[in-house]
Amino acid sequence: PTLGRIMDVLLSIATPLQVEENPLNVNDVLQHIFTFYTPERENLRIEMDLNEDIPRVCASRDALQTAFLNLVMNADQAMPSGGSITIRTERHGKN
C-alpha cells in the first residue's frame, strides 16, 4: 500500500473507538472497509462472498471495522508474493 493508504488506515484505527453496541449487518461493515482499503499490488486479490441471509449482530461498528481491517492487512502482509484473500460470511444455525 502507498503511504497515503497506510495513513488512512492508521488514522481510522487511531481514532477513539465508539464502544456503543447496536444491531449491525456484518456485510455492511465489511463492504464499508473496502471502500477505502484495496491492495496496491496487482498480484493480490480480495474477493468477497457475502451471504445476504445472515442475522444482525449486536456489536460496536468501530470495533468490528478495526478487527476486520487488521485481519485483512495481516493477511496482505503474510503474502508478499501475492495471492487471494477471500472474505466470506455464512449463516450457521437457525438464529
Short mmCIF file of C-alpha atoms in Angstrom, two decimals:
data_model
loop_
_atom_site.label_atom_id
_atom_site.label_comp_id
_atom_site.label_asym_id
_atom_site.label_seq_id
_atom_site.Cartn_x
_atom_site.Cartn_y
_atom_site.Cartn_z
CA PRO A 1 0.00 0.00 0.00
CA THR A 2 1.04 3.57 -0.59
CA LEU A 3 1.93 5.83 2.31
CA GLY A 4 -1.36 7.68 1.89
CA ARG A 5 -3.38 4.48 2.17
CA ILE A 6 -1.40 3.37 5.20
CA MET A 7 -2.04 6.74 6.85
CA ASP A 8 -5.78 6.48 6.12
CA VAL A 9 -5.87 3.04 7.71
CA LEU A 10 -3.82 4.13 10.72
CA LEU A 11 -5.98 7.20 11.25
CA SER A 12 -9.13 5.13 11.10
CA ILE A 13 -7.68 2.78 13.70
CA ALA A 14 -6.16 5.53 15.85
CA THR A 15 -9.37 7.44 16.36
CA PRO A 16 -11.04 6.52 19.63
CA LEU A 17 -13.37 3.59 19.22
CA GLN A 18 -17.01 4.19 19.89
CA VAL A 19 -18.00 1.24 22.01
CA GLU A 20 -21.72 1.74 21.63
CA GLU A 21 -23.17 -1.59 20.61
CA ASN A 22 -26.00 -1.66 18.10
CA PRO A 23 -27.56 -4.32 15.87
CA LEU A 24 -25.33 -4.41 12.78
CA ASN A 25 -25.20 -6.16 9.45
CA VAL A 26 -21.67 -7.59 9.23
CA ASN A 27 -21.81 -7.47 5.43
CA ASP A 28 -22.35 -3.70 5.56
CA VAL A 29 -19.35 -3.32 7.85
CA LEU A 30 -17.15 -5.39 5.52
CA GLN A 31 -18.29 -3.53 2.42
CA HIS A 32 -17.56 -0.20 4.11
CA ILE A 33 -13.99 -1.26 4.89
CA PHE A 34 -13.28 -1.98 1.24
CA THR A 35 -14.47 1.42 0.08
CA PHE A 36 -11.11 2.76 1.29
CA TYR A 37 -8.83 -0.28 1.51
CA THR A 38 -7.78 -2.00 -1.66
CA PRO A 39 -4.47 -3.76 -2.25
CA GLU A 40 -1.95 -1.81 -4.29
CA ARG A 41 -0.27 -4.92 -5.59
CA GLU A 42 -1.60 -6.40 -8.80
CA ASN A 43 -0.76 -9.90 -7.59
CA LEU A 44 -3.12 -9.72 -4.59
CA ARG A 45 -6.88 -10.08 -4.96
CA ILE A 46 -9.54 -9.58 -2.35
CA GLU A 47 -12.72 -11.48 -3.06
CA MET A 48 -15.95 -11.10 -1.13
CA ASP A 49 -18.50 -13.90 -0.79
CA LEU A 50 -21.16 -12.38 1.43
CA ASN A 51 -24.28 -14.34 2.37
CA GLU A 52 -27.22 -11.94 2.40
CA ASP A 53 -29.14 -14.19 4.81
CA ILE A 54 -27.06 -13.57 7.92
CA PRO A 55 -28.58 -12.20 11.12
CA ARG A 56 -27.62 -8.88 12.61
CA VAL A 57 -25.13 -8.93 15.47
CA CYS A 58 -25.06 -6.63 18.46
CA ALA A 59 -21.58 -5.06 18.35
CA SER A 60 -19.59 -1.86 18.04
CA ARG A 61 -19.24 -0.88 14.36
CA ASP A 62 -15.85 0.74 15.03
CA ALA A 63 -14.51 -2.31 16.87
CA LEU A 64 -15.64 -4.68 14.10
CA GLN A 65 -14.15 -2.47 11.39
CA THR A 66 -10.83 -2.33 13.23
CA ALA A 67 -10.75 -6.10 13.80
CA PHE A 68 -11.64 -6.96 10.19
CA LEU A 69 -9.23 -4.41 8.77
CA ASN A 70 -6.39 -5.77 10.93
CA LEU A 71 -7.12 -9.31 9.74
CA VAL A 72 -7.03 -8.29 6.08
CA MET A 73 -3.88 -6.18 6.50
CA ASN A 74 -2.15 -9.09 8.28
CA ALA A 75 -3.17 -11.49 5.51
CA ASP A 76 -1.90 -8.99 2.92
CA GLN A 77 1.48 -8.72 4.67
CA ALA A 78 1.72 -12.50 5.08
CA MET A 79 1.61 -12.98 1.31
CA PRO A 80 4.47 -10.90 -0.12
CA SER A 81 4.39 -12.98 -3.31
CA GLY A 82 0.71 -12.27 -3.81
CA GLY A 83 -2.34 -14.44 -3.71
CA SER A 84 -6.01 -14.19 -2.91
CA ILE A 85 -7.88 -13.21 0.24
CA THR A 86 -11.46 -14.44 0.39
CA ILE A 87 -13.81 -12.79 2.85
CA ARG A 88 -16.87 -14.91 3.43
CA THR A 89 -19.90 -14.56 5.65
CA GLU A 90 -22.06 -17.59 6.37
CA ARG A 91 -25.09 -18.39 8.42
CA HIS A 92 -24.91 -21.37 10.77
CA GLY A 93 -27.91 -22.48 12.76
CA LYS A 94 -31.40 -21.01 12.87
CA ASN A 95 -30.73 -17.65 14.57
#
